[in-house]
Amino acid sequence: MLSYEDIQAFLFAEARAQAEKRWADWLDFYAEDVRFHMPSWDDDDTLTTDPTKEVSLMFYRDRSGLED
C-alpha cells in the first residue's frame, strides 16, 4: 500500500514537471492507455460529456496522440 508521503511526492513531482513544461516527463506519470478529455461548454452552459459526439477542447483516446 502507498503511504500518504508516497502519494504526495508523486503528485508534487507530476505538478512540477507540468509547471516546468517538461512534457515528456509529465506524460511518464500516466499509463499508456490513459484517456485525456477536456470538455467544452455547450450552448446550454453545460459541460460536454461525450468527446466522440460533441466538441471538446482536447481529447486523446490514449497517450499515443500526445507523444512528441
GROMACS .gro file of C-alpha atoms in nm, residues 10-30:
model
   21
   10PHE     CA    1   0.408   1.159  -0.678
   11LEU     CA    2   0.160   1.446  -0.709
   12PHE     CA    3   0.424   1.711  -0.640
   13ALA     CA    4   0.661   1.559  -0.898
   14GLU     CA    5   0.384   1.542  -1.158
   15ALA     CA    6   0.282   1.903  -1.091
   16ARG     CA    7   0.643   2.024  -1.107
   17ALA     CA    8   0.700   1.854  -1.443
   18GLN     CA    9   0.388   2.024  -1.577
   19ALA     CA   10   0.476   2.365  -1.429
   20GLU     CA   11   0.826   2.345  -1.576
   21LYS     CA   12   0.681   2.241  -1.914
   22ARG     CA   13   0.877   1.915  -1.918
   23TRP     CA   14   0.604   1.749  -2.120
   24ALA     CA   15   0.780   1.417  -2.188
   25ASP     CA   16   0.848   1.379  -1.814
   26TRP     CA   17   0.491   1.480  -1.733
   27LEU     CA   18   0.349   1.216  -1.968
   28ASP     CA   19   0.559   0.949  -1.798
   29PHE     CA   20   0.333   0.987  -1.493
   30TYR     CA   21   0.037   0.850  -1.689
   0.00000   0.00000   0.00000
